[in-house]
JSON list of C-alpha atoms in Angstrom, two decimals:
[
{"chain": "A", "resi": 1, "resn": "ASN", "atom": "CA", "xyz": [-4.51, -8.83, -2.25]},
{"chain": "A", "resi": 2, "resn": "SER", "atom": "CA", "xyz": [-7.16, -8.86, -4.98]},
{"chain": "A", "resi": 3, "resn": "PRO", "atom": "CA", "xyz": [-5.90, -7.84, -8.43]},
{"chain": "A", "resi": 4, "resn": "ALA", "atom": "CA", "xyz": [-6.38, -4.31, -9.69]},
{"chain": "A", "resi": 5, "resn": "SER", "atom": "CA", "xyz": [-9.16, -3.89, -12.25]},
{"chain": "A", "resi": 6, "resn": "ASP", "atom": "CA", "xyz": [-6.78, -3.76, -15.24]},
{"chain": "A", "resi": 7, "resn": "GLU", "atom": "CA", "xyz": [-4.41, -6.45, -13.96]},
{"chain": "A", "resi": 8, "resn": "PRO", "atom": "CA", "xyz": [-6.14, -9.39, -15.73]},
{"chain": "A", "resi": 9, "resn": "THR", "atom": "CA", "xyz": [-6.00, -7.46, -19.02]},
{"chain": "A", "resi": 10, "resn": "MET", "atom": "CA", "xyz": [-2.29, -6.69, -18.70]},
{"chain": "A", "resi": 11, "resn": "VAL", "atom": "CA", "xyz": [-1.36, -10.24, -17.70]},
{"chain": "A", "resi": 12, "resn": "LEU", "atom": "CA", "xyz": [-3.45, -11.69, -20.53]},
{"chain": "A", "resi": 13, "resn": "ALA", "atom": "CA", "xyz": [-1.96, -9.24, -23.02]},
{"chain": "A", "resi": 14, "resn": "GLY", "atom": "CA", "xyz": [1.45, -10.61, -22.08]},
{"chain": "A", "resi": 15, "resn": "SER", "atom": "CA", "xyz": [0.52, -14.29, -21.86]},
{"chain": "A", "resi": 16, "resn": "LEU", "atom": "CA", "xyz": [-2.00, -14.93, -24.68]},
{"chain": "A", "resi": 17, "resn": "PRO", "atom": "CA", "xyz": [0.62, -14.33, -27.40]},
{"chain": "A", "resi": 18, "resn": "LEU", "atom": "CA", "xyz": [2.77, -16.97, -25.68]},
{"chain": "A", "resi": 19, "resn": "ALA", "atom": "CA", "xyz": [-0.08, -19.45, -26.15]},
{"chain": "A", "resi": 20, "resn": "PHE", "atom": "CA", "xyz": [-0.45, -18.69, -29.86]},
{"chain": "A", "resi": 21, "resn": "LYS", "atom": "CA", "xyz": [3.28, -18.39, -30.56]},
{"chain": "A", "resi": 22, "resn": "PRO", "atom": "CA", "xyz": [5.30, -20.17, -27.84]},
{"chain": "A", "resi": 23, "resn": "ASP", "atom": "CA", "xyz": [8.63, -19.72, -29.66]},
{"chain": "A", "resi": 24, "resn": "LEU", "atom": "CA", "xyz": [8.32, -15.96, -30.18]},
{"chain": "A", "resi": 25, "resn": "GLY", "atom": "CA", "xyz": [11.60, -14.12, -29.78]},
{"chain": "A", "resi": 26, "resn": "ASP", "atom": "CA", "xyz": [11.25, -10.40, -30.53]},
{"chain": "A", "resi": 27, "resn": "VAL", "atom": "CA", "xyz": [8.45, -8.34, -28.99]},
{"chain": "A", "resi": 28, "resn": "ALA", "atom": "CA", "xyz": [7.41, -4.68, -29.16]},
{"chain": "A", "resi": 29, "resn": "ILE", "atom": "CA", "xyz": [4.90, -3.14, -26.75]},
{"chain": "A", "resi": 30, "resn": "ILE", "atom": "CA", "xyz": [3.21, 0.20, -27.44]},
{"chain": "A", "resi": 31, "resn": "GLY", "atom": "CA", "xyz": [2.50, 1.83, -24.08]},
{"chain": "A", "resi": 32, "resn": "PHE", "atom": "CA", "xyz": [4.26, 1.02, -20.80]},
{"chain": "A", "resi": 33, "resn": "GLY", "atom": "CA", "xyz": [1.31, 1.50, -18.46]},
{"chain": "A", "resi": 34, "resn": "SER", "atom": "CA", "xyz": [2.14, -0.20, -15.17]},
{"chain": "A", "resi": 35, "resn": "GLY", "atom": "CA", "xyz": [4.85, -2.33, -16.82]},
{"chain": "A", "resi": 36, "resn": "LEU", "atom": "CA", "xyz": [2.94, -5.52, -16.05]},
{"chain": "A", "resi": 37, "resn": "THR", "atom": "CA", "xyz": [2.51, -6.62, -19.67]},
{"chain": "A", "resi": 38, "resn": "THR", "atom": "CA", "xyz": [6.25, -6.25, -20.29]},
{"chain": "A", "resi": 39, "resn": "HIS", "atom": "CA", "xyz": [6.96, -8.09, -17.03]},
{"chain": "A", "resi": 40, "resn": "THR", "atom": "CA", "xyz": [4.57, -10.92, -17.95]},
{"chain": "A", "resi": 41, "resn": "ILE", "atom": "CA", "xyz": [5.88, -11.70, -21.43]},
{"chain": "A", "resi": 42, "resn": "LEU", "atom": "CA", "xyz": [9.46, -11.68, -20.11]},
{"chain": "A", "resi": 43, "resn": "GLY", "atom": "CA", "xyz": [8.45, -14.69, -18.01]},
{"chain": "A", "resi": 44, "resn": "SER", "atom": "CA", "xyz": [9.00, -16.76, -21.16]},
{"chain": "A", "resi": 45, "resn": "PRO", "atom": "CA", "xyz": [12.52, -18.19, -21.47]},
{"chain": "A", "resi": 46, "resn": "HIS", "atom": "CA", "xyz": [12.22, -18.03, -25.27]},
{"chain": "A", "resi": 47, "resn": "VAL", "atom": "CA", "xyz": [11.77, -14.26, -25.51]},
{"chain": "A", "resi": 48, "resn": "LYS", "atom": "CA", "xyz": [14.98, -12.61, -26.72]},
{"chain": "A", "resi": 49, "resn": "ARG", "atom": "CA", "xyz": [14.09, -8.93, -26.67]},
{"chain": "A", "resi": 50, "resn": "VAL", "atom": "CA", "xyz": [11.21, -6.70, -25.58]},
{"chain": "A", "resi": 51, "resn": "ASP", "atom": "CA", "xyz": [11.11, -3.08, -26.80]},
{"chain": "A", "resi": 52, "resn": "THR", "atom": "CA", "xyz": [8.52, -1.11, -24.81]},
{"chain": "A", "resi": 53, "resn": "ILE", "atom": "CA", "xyz": [7.73, 2.28, -26.36]},
{"chain": "A", "resi": 54, "resn": "GLU", "atom": "CA", "xyz": [6.21, 4.93, -24.10]},
{"chain": "A", "resi": 55, "resn": "ILE", "atom": "CA", "xyz": [5.78, 8.58, -25.07]},
{"chain": "A", "resi": 56, "resn": "GLU", "atom": "CA", "xyz": [5.40, 9.86, -21.48]},
{"chain": "A", "resi": 57, "resn": "PRO", "atom": "CA", "xyz": [8.49, 9.35, -19.24]},
{"chain": "A", "resi": 58, "resn": "ALA", "atom": "CA", "xyz": [6.42, 10.01, -16.09]},
{"chain": "A", "resi": 59, "resn": "MET", "atom": "CA", "xyz": [4.56, 6.73, -16.73]},
{"chain": "A", "resi": 60, "resn": "VAL", "atom": "CA", "xyz": [7.80, 4.76, -16.61]},
{"chain": "A", "resi": 61, "resn": "ASP", "atom": "CA", "xyz": [9.01, 6.60, -13.51]},
{"chain": "A", "resi": 62, "resn": "GLY", "atom": "CA", "xyz": [5.69, 6.25, -11.69]},
{"chain": "A", "resi": 63, "resn": "ALA", "atom": "CA", "xyz": [5.39, 2.53, -12.35]},
{"chain": "A", "resi": 64, "resn": "ARG", "atom": "CA", "xyz": [8.57, 1.93, -10.31]},
{"chain": "A", "resi": 65, "resn": "LEU", "atom": "CA", "xyz": [6.27, 2.01, -7.29]},
{"chain": "A", "resi": 66, "resn": "PHE", "atom": "CA", "xyz": [5.05, -1.44, -8.38]},
{"chain": "A", "resi": 67, "resn": "MET", "atom": "CA", "xyz": [8.46, -3.14, -8.64]},
{"chain": "A", "resi": 68, "resn": "LYS", "atom": "CA", "xyz": [7.16, -6.19, -6.75]},
{"chain": "A", "resi": 69, "resn": "ARG", "atom": "CA", "xyz": [4.76, -6.83, -9.63]},
{"chain": "A", "resi": 70, "resn": "ASN", "atom": "CA", "xyz": [6.66, -5.50, -12.65]},
{"chain": "A", "resi": 71, "resn": "GLY", "atom": "CA", "xyz": [10.32, -6.01, -11.77]},
{"chain": "A", "resi": 72, "resn": "ARG", "atom": "CA", "xyz": [11.35, -7.79, -14.98]},
{"chain": "A", "resi": 73, "resn": "ALA", "atom": "CA", "xyz": [10.31, -4.74, -17.01]},
{"chain": "A", "resi": 74, "resn": "TYR", "atom": "CA", "xyz": [13.14, -2.80, -15.32]},
{"chain": "A", "resi": 75, "resn": "ASP", "atom": "CA", "xyz": [15.65, -5.46, -14.32]},
{"chain": "A", "resi": 76, "resn": "ASP", "atom": "CA", "xyz": [15.63, -8.07, -17.10]},
{"chain": "A", "resi": 77, "resn": "PRO", "atom": "CA", "xyz": [18.47, -7.42, -19.59]},
{"chain": "A", "resi": 78, "resn": "ARG", "atom": "CA", "xyz": [16.13, -8.37, -22.43]},
{"chain": "A", "resi": 79, "resn": "SER", "atom": "CA", "xyz": [13.90, -5.38, -21.60]},
{"chain": "A", "resi": 80, "resn": "HIS", "atom": "CA", "xyz": [14.49, -2.12, -23.47]},
{"chain": "A", "resi": 81, "resn": "ILE", "atom": "CA", "xyz": [12.27, 0.85, -22.52]},
{"chain": "A", "resi": 82, "resn": "ARG", "atom": "CA", "xyz": [12.20, 3.60, -25.15]},
{"chain": "A", "resi": 83, "resn": "ILE", "atom": "CA", "xyz": [10.71, 7.07, -24.61]},
{"chain": "A", "resi": 84, "resn": "ASP", "atom": "CA", "xyz": [9.37, 7.90, -28.05]},
{"chain": "A", "resi": 85, "resn": "ASP", "atom": "CA", "xyz": [6.33, 8.08, -30.29]},
{"chain": "A", "resi": 86, "resn": "ALA", "atom": "CA", "xyz": [5.55, 4.59, -31.56]},
{"chain": "A", "resi": 87, "resn": "LYS", "atom": "CA", "xyz": [5.36, 5.52, -35.26]},
{"chain": "A", "resi": 88, "resn": "THR", "atom": "CA", "xyz": [8.66, 7.40, -35.06]},
{"chain": "A", "resi": 89, "resn": "TYR", "atom": "CA", "xyz": [10.37, 4.60, -33.17]},
{"chain": "A", "resi": 90, "resn": "PHE", "atom": "CA", "xyz": [9.31, 1.85, -35.57]},
{"chain": "A", "resi": 91, "resn": "ALA", "atom": "CA", "xyz": [10.25, 3.88, -38.62]},
{"chain": "A", "resi": 92, "resn": "ALA", "atom": "CA", "xyz": [13.69, 4.74, -37.22]},
{"chain": "A", "resi": 93, "resn": "ARG", "atom": "CA", "xyz": [14.58, 1.26, -35.99]},
{"chain": "A", "resi": 94, "resn": "GLY", "atom": "CA", "xyz": [13.13, -0.64, -38.94]},
{"chain": "A", "resi": 95, "resn": "ALA", "atom": "CA", "xyz": [13.11, -3.95, -37.04]},
{"chain": "A", "resi": 96, "resn": "ARG", "atom": "CA", "xyz": [10.49, -6.65, -37.54]},
{"chain": "A", "resi": 97, "resn": "TYR", "atom": "CA", "xyz": [8.89, -8.40, -34.59]},
{"chain": "A", "resi": 98, "resn": "ASP", "atom": "CA", "xyz": [7.19, -11.69, -33.85]},
{"chain": "A", "resi": 99, "resn": "VAL", "atom": "CA", "xyz": [4.60, -9.88, -31.75]},
{"chain": "A", "resi": 100, "resn": "ILE", "atom": "CA", "xyz": [3.53, -6.25, -31.34]},
{"chain": "A", "resi": 101, "resn": "ILE", "atom": "CA", "xyz": [1.29, -5.52, -28.34]},
{"chain": "A", "resi": 102, "resn": "SER", "atom": "CA", "xyz": [-0.68, -2.26, -28.54]},
{"chain": "A", "resi": 103, "resn": "GLU", "atom": "CA", "xyz": [-1.98, -0.85, -25.26]},
{"chain": "A", "resi": 104, "resn": "PRO", "atom": "CA", "xyz": [-3.08, 2.72, -26.02]},
{"chain": "A", "resi": 105, "resn": "SER", "atom": "CA", "xyz": [-5.40, 4.78, -23.88]},
{"chain": "A", "resi": 106, "resn": "ASN", "atom": "CA", "xyz": [-9.15, 4.73, -24.46]},
{"chain": "A", "resi": 107, "resn": "PRO", "atom": "CA", "xyz": [-10.12, 5.22, -28.13]},
{"chain": "A", "resi": 108, "resn": "TRP", "atom": "CA", "xyz": [-12.19, 8.35, -27.42]},
{"chain": "A", "resi": 109, "resn": "VAL", "atom": "CA", "xyz": [-9.25, 10.21, -25.80]},
{"chain": "A", "resi": 110, "resn": "SER", "atom": "CA", "xyz": [-7.95, 13.01, -28.00]},
{"chain": "A", "resi": 111, "resn": "GLY", "atom": "CA", "xyz": [-5.12, 11.86, -30.28]},
{"chain": "A", "resi": 112, "resn": "VAL", "atom": "CA", "xyz": [-5.51, 8.17, -29.40]},
{"chain": "A", "resi": 113, "resn": "SER", "atom": "CA", "xyz": [-8.05, 7.22, -32.07]},
{"chain": "A", "resi": 114, "resn": "THR", "atom": "CA", "xyz": [-5.31, 7.20, -34.73]},
{"chain": "A", "resi": 115, "resn": "LEU", "atom": "CA", "xyz": [-3.83, 4.16, -32.92]},
{"chain": "A", "resi": 116, "resn": "PHE", "atom": "CA", "xyz": [-6.99, 2.25, -33.89]},
{"chain": "A", "resi": 117, "resn": "SER", "atom": "CA", "xyz": [-7.09, 3.35, -37.52]},
{"chain": "A", "resi": 118, "resn": "GLU", "atom": "CA", "xyz": [-6.52, 1.29, -40.64]},
{"chain": "A", "resi": 119, "resn": "GLU", "atom": "CA", "xyz": [-3.60, 3.56, -41.53]},
{"chain": "A", "resi": 120, "resn": "PHE", "atom": "CA", "xyz": [-1.92, 2.76, -38.21]},
{"chain": "A", "resi": 121, "resn": "TYR", "atom": "CA", "xyz": [-2.54, -0.97, -38.58]},
{"chain": "A", "resi": 122, "resn": "ARG", "atom": "CA", "xyz": [-1.03, -0.91, -42.08]},
{"chain": "A", "resi": 123, "resn": "GLN", "atom": "CA", "xyz": [2.09, 0.75, -40.66]},
{"chain": "A", "resi": 124, "resn": "ILE", "atom": "CA", "xyz": [2.29, -1.72, -37.77]},
{"chain": "A", "resi": 125, "resn": "ARG", "atom": "CA", "xyz": [1.97, -4.66, -40.14]},
{"chain": "A", "resi": 126, "resn": "ARG", "atom": "CA", "xyz": [5.16, -3.54, -41.89]},
{"chain": "A", "resi": 127, "resn": "TYR", "atom": "CA", "xyz": [7.09, -4.15, -38.67]},
{"chain": "A", "resi": 128, "resn": "LEU", "atom": "CA", "xyz": [5.70, -7.63, -38.04]},
{"chain": "A", "resi": 129, "resn": "LYS", "atom": "CA", "xyz": [7.33, -10.75, -39.43]},
{"chain": "A", "resi": 130, "resn": "ASP", "atom": "CA", "xyz": [5.40, -12.74, -42.04]},
{"chain": "A", "resi": 131, "resn": "ASP", "atom": "CA", "xyz": [4.01, -15.03, -39.34]},
{"chain": "A", "resi": 132, "resn": "GLY", "atom": "CA", "xyz": [3.75, -12.25, -36.76]},
{"chain": "A", "resi": 133, "resn": "ILE", "atom": "CA", "xyz": [0.76, -11.41, -34.58]},
{"chain": "A", "resi": 134, "resn": "LEU", "atom": "CA", "xyz": [-0.73, -8.20, -33.22]},
{"chain": "A", "resi": 135, "resn": "VAL", "atom": "CA", "xyz": [-2.17, -8.05, -29.71]},
{"chain": "A", "resi": 136, "resn": "GLN", "atom": "CA", "xyz": [-4.65, -5.17, -29.32]},
{"chain": "A", "resi": 137, "resn": "TRP", "atom": "CA", "xyz": [-6.19, -4.05, -26.03]},
{"chain": "A", "resi": 138, "resn": "VAL", "atom": "CA", "xyz": [-9.60, -2.44, -26.67]},
{"chain": "A", "resi": 139, "resn": "HIS", "atom": "CA", "xyz": [-11.46, -0.58, -23.91]},
{"chain": "A", "resi": 140, "resn": "LEU", "atom": "CA", "xyz": [-15.20, -1.13, -24.24]},
{"chain": "A", "resi": 141, "resn": "TYR", "atom": "CA", "xyz": [-16.51, 0.97, -21.35]},
{"chain": "A", "resi": 142, "resn": "GLU", "atom": "CA", "xyz": [-17.95, 4.39, -22.26]},
{"chain": "A", "resi": 143, "resn": "ILE", "atom": "CA", "xyz": [-17.78, 3.40, -25.91]},
{"chain": "A", "resi": 144, "resn": "ASN", "atom": "CA", "xyz": [-20.53, 2.63, -28.43]},
{"chain": "A", "resi": 145, "resn": "ILE", "atom": "CA", "xyz": [-20.95, -0.23, -30.87]},
{"chain": "A", "resi": 146, "resn": "ASP", "atom": "CA", "xyz": [-20.29, 2.07, -33.84]},
{"chain": "A", "resi": 147, "resn": "LEU", "atom": "CA", "xyz": [-16.80, 2.94, -32.62]},
{"chain": "A", "resi": 148, "resn": "VAL", "atom": "CA", "xyz": [-16.09, -0.71, -31.76]},
{"chain": "A", "resi": 149, "resn": "SER", "atom": "CA", "xyz": [-17.23, -1.73, -35.24]},
{"chain": "A", "resi": 150, "resn": "SER", "atom": "CA", "xyz": [-14.97, 0.85, -36.87]},
{"chain": "A", "resi": 151, "resn": "ILE", "atom": "CA", "xyz": [-11.99, -0.51, -34.90]},
{"chain": "A", "resi": 152, "resn": "PHE", "atom": "CA", "xyz": [-12.68, -4.06, -36.05]},
{"chain": "A", "resi": 153, "resn": "LYS", "atom": "CA", "xyz": [-13.28, -2.90, -39.63]},
{"chain": "A", "resi": 154, "resn": "ALA", "atom": "CA", "xyz": [-9.82, -1.32, -39.56]},
{"chain": "A", "resi": 155, "resn": "LEU", "atom": "CA", "xyz": [-8.31, -4.49, -38.10]},
{"chain": "A", "resi": 156, "resn": "GLY", "atom": "CA", "xyz": [-10.09, -6.71, -40.60]},
{"chain": "A", "resi": 157, "resn": "GLY", "atom": "CA", "xyz": [-8.92, -4.54, -43.47]},
{"chain": "A", "resi": 158, "resn": "THR", "atom": "CA", "xyz": [-5.29, -5.12, -42.52]},
{"chain": "A", "resi": 159, "resn": "PHE", "atom": "CA", "xyz": [-4.99, -8.51, -40.80]},
{"chain": "A", "resi": 160, "resn": "ALA", "atom": "CA", "xyz": [-5.97, -11.90, -42.14]},
{"chain": "A", "resi": 161, "resn": "ASP", "atom": "CA", "xyz": [-7.61, -13.36, -39.05]},
{"chain": "A", "resi": 162, "resn": "TYR", "atom": "CA", "xyz": [-8.37, -12.45, -35.46]},
{"chain": "A", "resi": 163, "resn": "ARG", "atom": "CA", "xyz": [-9.85, -13.77, -32.25]},
{"chain": "A", "resi": 164, "resn": "VAL", "atom": "CA", "xyz": [-11.34, -11.77, -29.37]},
{"chain": "A", "resi": 165, "resn": "PHE", "atom": "CA", "xyz": [-10.95, -12.56, -25.66]},
{"chain": "A", "resi": 166, "resn": "ASN", "atom": "CA", "xyz": [-12.72, -11.20, -22.61]},
{"chain": "A", "resi": 167, "resn": "ALA", "atom": "CA", "xyz": [-10.06, -9.83, -20.26]},
{"chain": "A", "resi": 168, "resn": "SER", "atom": "CA", "xyz": [-11.81, -7.90, -17.48]},
{"chain": "A", "resi": 169, "resn": "PRO", "atom": "CA", "xyz": [-15.06, -5.94, -17.22]},
{"chain": "A", "resi": 170, "resn": "GLY", "atom": "CA", "xyz": [-14.98, -3.39, -20.02]},
{"chain": "A", "resi": 171, "resn": "ASP", "atom": "CA", "xyz": [-11.82, -4.71, -21.70]},
{"chain": "A", "resi": 172, "resn": "VAL", "atom": "CA", "xyz": [-11.17, -7.16, -24.52]},
{"chain": "A", "resi": 173, "resn": "ILE", "atom": "CA", "xyz": [-7.96, -8.37, -26.12]},
{"chain": "A", "resi": 174, "resn": "VAL", "atom": "CA", "xyz": [-7.73, -9.07, -29.84]},
{"chain": "A", "resi": 175, "resn": "ILE", "atom": "CA", "xyz": [-5.14, -11.45, -31.27]},
{"chain": "A", "resi": 176, "resn": "ALA", "atom": "CA", "xyz": [-4.66, -10.85, -35.00]},
{"chain": "A", "resi": 177, "resn": "THR", "atom": "CA", "xyz": [-2.41, -12.59, -37.49]},
{"chain": "A", "resi": 178, "resn": "VAL", "atom": "CA", "xyz": [-0.69, -11.11, -40.54]},
{"chain": "A", "resi": 179, "resn": "LYS", "atom": "CA", "xyz": [-1.27, -14.09, -42.82]},
{"chain": "A", "resi": 180, "resn": "GLY", "atom": "CA", "xyz": [-3.56, -17.11, -42.86]},
{"chain": "A", "resi": 181, "resn": "LYS", "atom": "CA", "xyz": [-5.55, -18.47, -39.93]},
{"chain": "A", "resi": 182, "resn": "LEU", "atom": "CA", "xyz": [-4.54, -17.98, -36.34]},
{"chain": "A", "resi": 183, "resn": "PRO", "atom": "CA", "xyz": [-2.74, -21.07, -35.07]},
{"chain": "A", "resi": 184, "resn": "GLU", "atom": "CA", "xyz": [-4.27, -23.18, -32.33]},
{"chain": "A", "resi": 185, "resn": "MET", "atom": "CA", "xyz": [-3.26, -22.21, -28.81]},
{"chain": "A", "resi": 186, "resn": "ARG", "atom": "CA", "xyz": [-0.68, -24.39, -27.07]},
{"chain": "A", "resi": 187, "resn": "PRO", "atom": "CA", "xyz": [-0.26, -24.94, -23.30]},
{"chain": "A", "resi": 188, "resn": "ASP", "atom": "CA", "xyz": [3.47, -24.10, -23.09]},
{"chain": "A", "resi": 189, "resn": "VAL", "atom": "CA", "xyz": [2.80, -20.81, -21.29]},
{"chain": "A", "resi": 190, "resn": "PHE", "atom": "CA", "xyz": [1.42, -22.68, -18.27]},
{"chain": "A", "resi": 191, "resn": "GLY", "atom": "CA", "xyz": [4.81, -24.37, -17.96]},
{"chain": "A", "resi": 192, "resn": "TYR", "atom": "CA", "xyz": [6.60, -21.06, -17.33]},
{"chain": "A", "resi": 193, "resn": "LYS", "atom": "CA", "xyz": [6.69, -20.87, -13.54]},
{"chain": "A", "resi": 194, "resn": "GLU", "atom": "CA", "xyz": [6.38, -17.11, -13.02]},
{"chain": "A", "resi": 195, "resn": "VAL", "atom": "CA", "xyz": [3.76, -16.59, -15.73]},
{"chain": "A", "resi": 196, "resn": "ALA", "atom": "CA", "xyz": [1.76, -19.60, -14.56]},
{"chain": "A", "resi": 197, "resn": "ALA", "atom": "CA", "xyz": [1.71, -18.20, -11.00]},
{"chain": "A", "resi": 198, "resn": "ASP", "atom": "CA", "xyz": [0.39, -14.85, -12.22]},
{"chain": "A", "resi": 199, "resn": "LEU", "atom": "CA", "xyz": [-2.25, -16.56, -14.36]},
{"chain": "A", "resi": 200, "resn": "SER", "atom": "CA", "xyz": [-3.29, -18.88, -11.54]},
{"chain": "A", "resi": 201, "resn": "ALA", "atom": "CA", "xyz": [-3.84, -15.90, -9.22]},
{"chain": "A", "resi": 202, "resn": "LEU", "atom": "CA", "xyz": [-6.33, -14.60, -11.79]},
{"chain": "A", "resi": 203, "resn": "GLY", "atom": "CA", "xyz": [-8.12, -17.94, -12.18]},
{"chain": "A", "resi": 204, "resn": "PHE", "atom": "CA", "xyz": [-6.37, -19.18, -15.34]},
{"chain": "A", "resi": 205, "resn": "HIS", "atom": "CA", "xyz": [-5.02, -22.64, -14.58]},
{"chain": "A", "resi": 206, "resn": "GLY", "atom": "CA", "xyz": [-4.81, -24.20, -18.04]},
{"chain": "A", "resi": 207, "resn": "LEU", "atom": "CA", "xyz": [-5.56, -23.80, -21.71]},
{"chain": "A", "resi": 208, "resn": "GLU", "atom": "CA", "xyz": [-9.25, -24.53, -21.14]},
{"chain": "A", "resi": 209, "resn": "ASP", "atom": "CA", "xyz": [-9.52, -21.30, -19.13]},
{"chain": "A", "resi": 210, "resn": "PHE", "atom": "CA", "xyz": [-8.09, -19.34, -22.07]},
{"chain": "A", "resi": 211, "resn": "GLU", "atom": "CA", "xyz": [-10.65, -21.03, -24.30]},
{"chain": "A", "resi": 212, "resn": "LEU", "atom": "CA", "xyz": [-13.47, -20.07, -21.93]},
{"chain": "A", "resi": 213, "resn": "ALA", "atom": "CA", "xyz": [-12.35, -16.43, -22.11]},
{"chain": "A", "resi": 214, "resn": "GLY", "atom": "CA", "xyz": [-12.75, -16.46, -25.89]},
{"chain": "A", "resi": 215, "resn": "LEU", "atom": "CA", "xyz": [-15.60, -14.30, -27.21]},
{"chain": "A", "resi": 216, "resn": "GLY", "atom": "CA", "xyz": [-15.40, -15.28, -30.85]},
{"chain": "A", "resi": 217, "resn": "THR", "atom": "CA", "xyz": [-13.42, -15.50, -34.07]},
{"chain": "A", "resi": 218, "resn": "ARG", "atom": "CA", "xyz": [-13.35, -13.10, -37.02]},
{"chain": "A", "resi": 219, "resn": "ARG", "atom": "CA", "xyz": [-15.68, -15.42, -38.92]},
{"chain": "A", "resi": 220, "resn": "ALA", "atom": "CA", "xyz": [-18.27, -15.29, -36.13]},
{"chain": "A", "resi": 221, "resn": "LEU", "atom": "CA", "xyz": [-18.02, -11.61, -35.16]},
{"chain": "A", "resi": 222, "resn": "GLU", "atom": "CA", "xyz": [-17.32, -9.73, -38.38]},
{"chain": "A", "resi": 223, "resn": "PRO", "atom": "CA", "xyz": [-20.90, -9.94, -39.72]},
{"chain": "A", "resi": 224, "resn": "LEU", "atom": "CA", "xyz": [-22.10, -8.16, -36.57]},
{"chain": "A", "resi": 225, "resn": "PHE", "atom": "CA", "xyz": [-19.56, -5.36, -36.96]},
{"chain": "A", "resi": 226, "resn": "LEU", "atom": "CA", "xyz": [-20.27, -4.94, -40.67]},
{"chain": "A", "resi": 227, "resn": "ALA", "atom": "CA", "xyz": [-24.01, -4.77, -39.99]},
{"chain": "A", "resi": 228, "resn": "SER", "atom": "CA", "xyz": [-23.43, -2.00, -37.46]},
{"chain": "A", "resi": 229, "resn": "ILE", "atom": "CA", "xyz": [-21.37, -0.03, -39.98]},
{"chain": "A", "resi": 230, "resn": "GLU", "atom": "CA", "xyz": [-24.11, -0.40, -42.61]},
{"chain": "A", "resi": 231, "resn": "ASN", "atom": "CA", "xyz": [-26.61, 0.98, -40.10]},
{"chain": "A", "resi": 232, "resn": "MET", "atom": "CA", "xyz": [-24.26, 3.93, -39.50]},
{"chain": "A", "resi": 233, "resn": "ASN", "atom": "CA", "xyz": [-24.12, 4.64, -43.23]},
{"chain": "A", "resi": 234, "resn": "PRO", "atom": "CA", "xyz": [-27.47, 3.76, -44.79]},
{"chain": "A", "resi": 235, "resn": "PRO", "atom": "CA", "xyz": [-27.65, 3.99, -48.60]},
{"chain": "A", "resi": 236, "resn": "ALA", "atom": "CA", "xyz": [-28.79, 7.32, -49.95]},
{"chain": "A", "resi": 237, "resn": "ARG", "atom": "CA", "xyz": [-32.35, 7.52, -51.30]},
{"chain": "A", "resi": 238, "resn": "TYR", "atom": "CA", "xyz": [-33.24, 9.66, -54.24]}
]
């Protein structure tokens, strides 16, 4: 069967952080979706715990229909599914993670835009370890460059460095680091049998395929986003 349209994005959201941080142990995922991202990252033997926070219990119940593709999300003892609001959950638990993966709905959906704000990113950063990384899924379809630019301005105001990857038509994944430059990707993830099989089915056979999916670094892309924001807010003339 051919993959569903969002499947490459979910598999990449779960596997790209394993390339940047192969030894990651503690993971939080905002949004359960189909459970495939949770399933994918649990394919790493180094992962110790995955907390998946979903506000809508029907999403978790409905995704059980896809147990052949997301079984680890439900069956792996390292997986902990929490029905809660992400901000409330993080504040109550107070844990710090190696990786936080954010998979909210489209930015233009009512109530979702706050999950792309600088305020939200500042809060999320508090729950990442000093060398932690954020993985952000951004939907680009039915969205304009001004909104995209505002998202990246918020990210750039909070995180030290980022890199953008093409995931599937209309979707990109951003990998952002709390401090310093993003590390170079390593090929360890392609040595994890289950993850490698999922990646191979999507045409990712080695690190070079991850590199080919790269759209650019913060250094290359930020001037474009900042220029768009300046066009949105031209200086006043008197």
